[in-house]
Amino acid sequence: KAAMFGQSIGIQAGKLEDLIVTLKKGLPVSSLNKLCKHMGVPESRLATTVNIAQRTLTRRKLEGRFRPDESERVLRIARLFDRAVAVMGSEQRAQQWFQSPVKGLGRKTPLEFADTEPGAQEVEAMLDRIEDGVFY
């Protein structure tokens, strides 16, 4: 469970120091597009989840990079999705799970629930329980 995830946005599992440097520099805007493709969700939906307004997203596309705090939020969702793929066994199953209301999350989808750090932690805890064979 100690694996670093970020493959869905083009981050290779490497050293933590490299990841931190990348985040401080700002993820390329293309990382959001990659994540949208992997997750099978529209850009507008993912931008809402990572709390980046449409006008801000338009500006970032011109600049080419996200700010460090925005990068961290994109990475948060990417890590959760990559973890879900590992637990569910396929990208397709992970996509389905992320977009289906879950009783244990107050009937919200994991994608909706992961829009804050505490929510993302709960989604991760749920993935741990699923991996351990506890289903909802």
Short mmCIF file of C-alpha atoms in Angstrom, two decimals:
data_model
loop_
_atom_site.label_atom_id
_atom_site.label_comp_id
_atom_site.label_asym_id
_atom_site.label_seq_id
_atom_site.Cartn_x
_atom_site.Cartn_y
_atom_site.Cartn_z
CA LYS A 1 0.00 0.00 0.00
CA ALA A 2 3.03 2.28 0.17
CA ALA A 3 3.12 2.73 -3.61
CA MET A 4 3.07 6.25 -4.99
CA PHE A 5 0.41 6.77 -7.60
CA GLY A 6 0.24 9.31 -10.38
CA GLN A 7 0.55 7.20 -13.52
CA SER A 8 -2.78 8.44 -14.88
CA ILE A 9 -1.35 11.97 -15.15
CA GLY A 10 2.02 10.91 -16.48
CA ILE A 11 3.96 10.91 -13.21
CA GLN A 12 6.26 7.94 -13.01
CA ALA A 13 6.48 6.27 -9.63
CA GLY A 14 9.82 7.68 -8.56
CA LYS A 15 11.33 9.45 -5.63
CA LEU A 16 9.20 11.60 -3.38
CA GLU A 17 11.66 14.48 -3.82
CA ASP A 18 11.03 14.48 -7.59
CA LEU A 19 7.27 14.56 -7.03
CA ILE A 20 7.59 17.52 -4.66
CA VAL A 21 9.73 19.44 -7.17
CA THR A 22 7.15 18.71 -9.89
CA LEU A 23 4.29 19.94 -7.70
CA LYS A 24 6.13 23.12 -6.72
CA LYS A 25 6.88 23.84 -10.38
CA GLY A 26 3.23 23.09 -11.20
CA LEU A 27 1.80 20.17 -13.11
CA PRO A 28 1.34 20.74 -16.83
CA VAL A 29 -2.27 21.47 -17.76
CA SER A 30 -2.13 18.36 -19.98
CA SER A 31 -2.13 16.27 -16.79
CA LEU A 32 -5.80 17.20 -16.24
CA ASN A 33 -6.64 16.11 -19.80
CA LYS A 34 -4.87 12.79 -19.28
CA LEU A 35 -6.77 12.22 -16.06
CA CYS A 36 -10.10 13.04 -17.76
CA LYS A 37 -9.38 10.43 -20.44
CA HIS A 38 -8.37 7.77 -17.93
CA MET A 39 -11.34 8.46 -15.67
CA GLY A 40 -13.84 8.86 -18.50
CA VAL A 41 -15.17 12.15 -17.12
CA PRO A 42 -15.59 15.52 -18.83
CA GLU A 43 -13.02 18.22 -18.10
CA SER A 44 -15.66 20.49 -16.55
CA ARG A 45 -16.63 17.79 -14.05
CA LEU A 46 -13.05 17.08 -13.03
CA ALA A 47 -12.24 20.81 -12.81
CA THR A 48 -15.16 21.19 -10.39
CA THR A 49 -13.89 18.29 -8.27
CA VAL A 50 -10.39 19.79 -8.03
CA ASN A 51 -11.91 23.23 -7.38
CA ILE A 52 -10.55 25.03 -10.45
CA ALA A 53 -13.04 27.49 -11.94
CA GLN A 54 -13.59 27.42 -15.71
CA ARG A 55 -12.08 30.91 -16.16
CA THR A 56 -9.04 29.89 -14.12
CA LEU A 57 -8.68 26.73 -16.20
CA THR A 58 -8.78 28.81 -19.38
CA ARG A 59 -5.98 31.03 -17.99
CA ARG A 60 -3.92 28.01 -16.94
CA LYS A 61 -4.21 26.55 -20.43
CA LEU A 62 -2.60 29.72 -21.78
CA GLU A 63 0.09 29.59 -19.10
CA GLY A 64 0.60 25.84 -19.56
CA ARG A 65 0.89 24.96 -15.87
CA PHE A 66 -1.21 24.76 -12.74
CA ARG A 67 -0.26 26.53 -9.52
CA PRO A 68 1.23 24.26 -6.80
CA ASP A 69 -2.02 24.10 -4.78
CA GLU A 70 -4.03 23.25 -7.90
CA SER A 71 -1.42 20.65 -8.86
CA GLU A 72 -1.80 18.99 -5.47
CA ARG A 73 -5.57 18.73 -5.95
CA VAL A 74 -5.16 17.21 -9.43
CA LEU A 75 -2.63 14.75 -8.01
CA ARG A 76 -5.02 13.88 -5.15
CA ILE A 77 -7.66 12.67 -7.61
CA ALA A 78 -5.10 10.96 -9.85
CA ARG A 79 -3.67 9.04 -6.91
CA LEU A 80 -7.14 7.96 -5.80
CA PHE A 81 -8.04 6.86 -9.31
CA ASP A 82 -4.78 4.93 -9.75
CA ARG A 83 -5.39 3.30 -6.37
CA ALA A 84 -8.92 2.38 -7.45
CA VAL A 85 -7.55 0.81 -10.65
CA ALA A 86 -5.14 -1.26 -8.54
CA VAL A 87 -7.91 -2.35 -6.16
CA MET A 88 -10.62 -2.93 -8.79
CA GLY A 89 -8.34 -4.62 -11.27
CA SER A 90 -9.19 -2.50 -14.31
CA GLU A 91 -9.56 1.10 -15.40
CA GLN A 92 -13.11 0.40 -16.57
CA ARG A 93 -14.19 -0.92 -13.15
CA ALA A 94 -12.49 2.01 -11.41
CA GLN A 95 -14.30 4.47 -13.72
CA GLN A 96 -17.62 2.84 -12.92
CA TRP A 97 -16.97 2.87 -9.17
CA PHE A 98 -15.82 6.50 -9.16
CA GLN A 99 -19.01 7.62 -10.87
CA SER A 100 -21.54 5.50 -8.97
CA PRO A 101 -23.25 6.71 -5.77
CA VAL A 102 -21.91 4.84 -2.73
CA LYS A 103 -24.03 4.23 0.35
CA GLY A 104 -21.02 4.63 2.65
CA LEU A 105 -20.38 8.10 1.18
CA GLY A 106 -23.88 9.42 1.81
CA ARG A 107 -24.98 8.27 -1.66
CA LYS A 108 -22.43 10.58 -3.30
CA THR A 109 -20.03 9.30 -5.93
CA PRO A 110 -16.40 8.85 -4.86
CA LEU A 111 -15.54 11.58 -7.39
CA GLU A 112 -17.90 14.06 -5.71
CA PHE A 113 -16.78 13.02 -2.24
CA ALA A 114 -13.08 13.46 -3.05
CA ASP A 115 -13.35 17.22 -3.62
CA THR A 116 -11.79 17.93 -0.20
CA GLU A 117 -8.80 16.35 1.52
CA PRO A 118 -10.90 14.73 4.29
CA GLY A 119 -13.31 13.41 1.65
CA ALA A 120 -10.41 12.03 -0.40
CA GLN A 121 -9.04 10.34 2.72
CA GLU A 122 -12.40 8.65 3.28
CA VAL A 123 -12.50 7.47 -0.35
CA GLU A 124 -9.00 6.06 0.14
CA ALA A 125 -10.06 4.35 3.38
CA MET A 126 -13.00 2.84 1.51
CA LEU A 127 -10.64 1.52 -1.17
CA ASP A 128 -8.52 -0.03 1.61
CA ARG A 129 -11.63 -1.75 3.00
CA ILE A 130 -12.65 -3.00 -0.43
CA GLU A 131 -9.14 -4.34 -0.95
CA ASP A 132 -9.40 -6.09 2.42
CA GLY A 133 -12.67 -7.72 1.30
CA VAL A 134 -15.18 -5.47 3.09
CA PHE A 135 -17.81 -4.43 0.54
CA TYR A 136 -20.58 -1.83 0.65
#
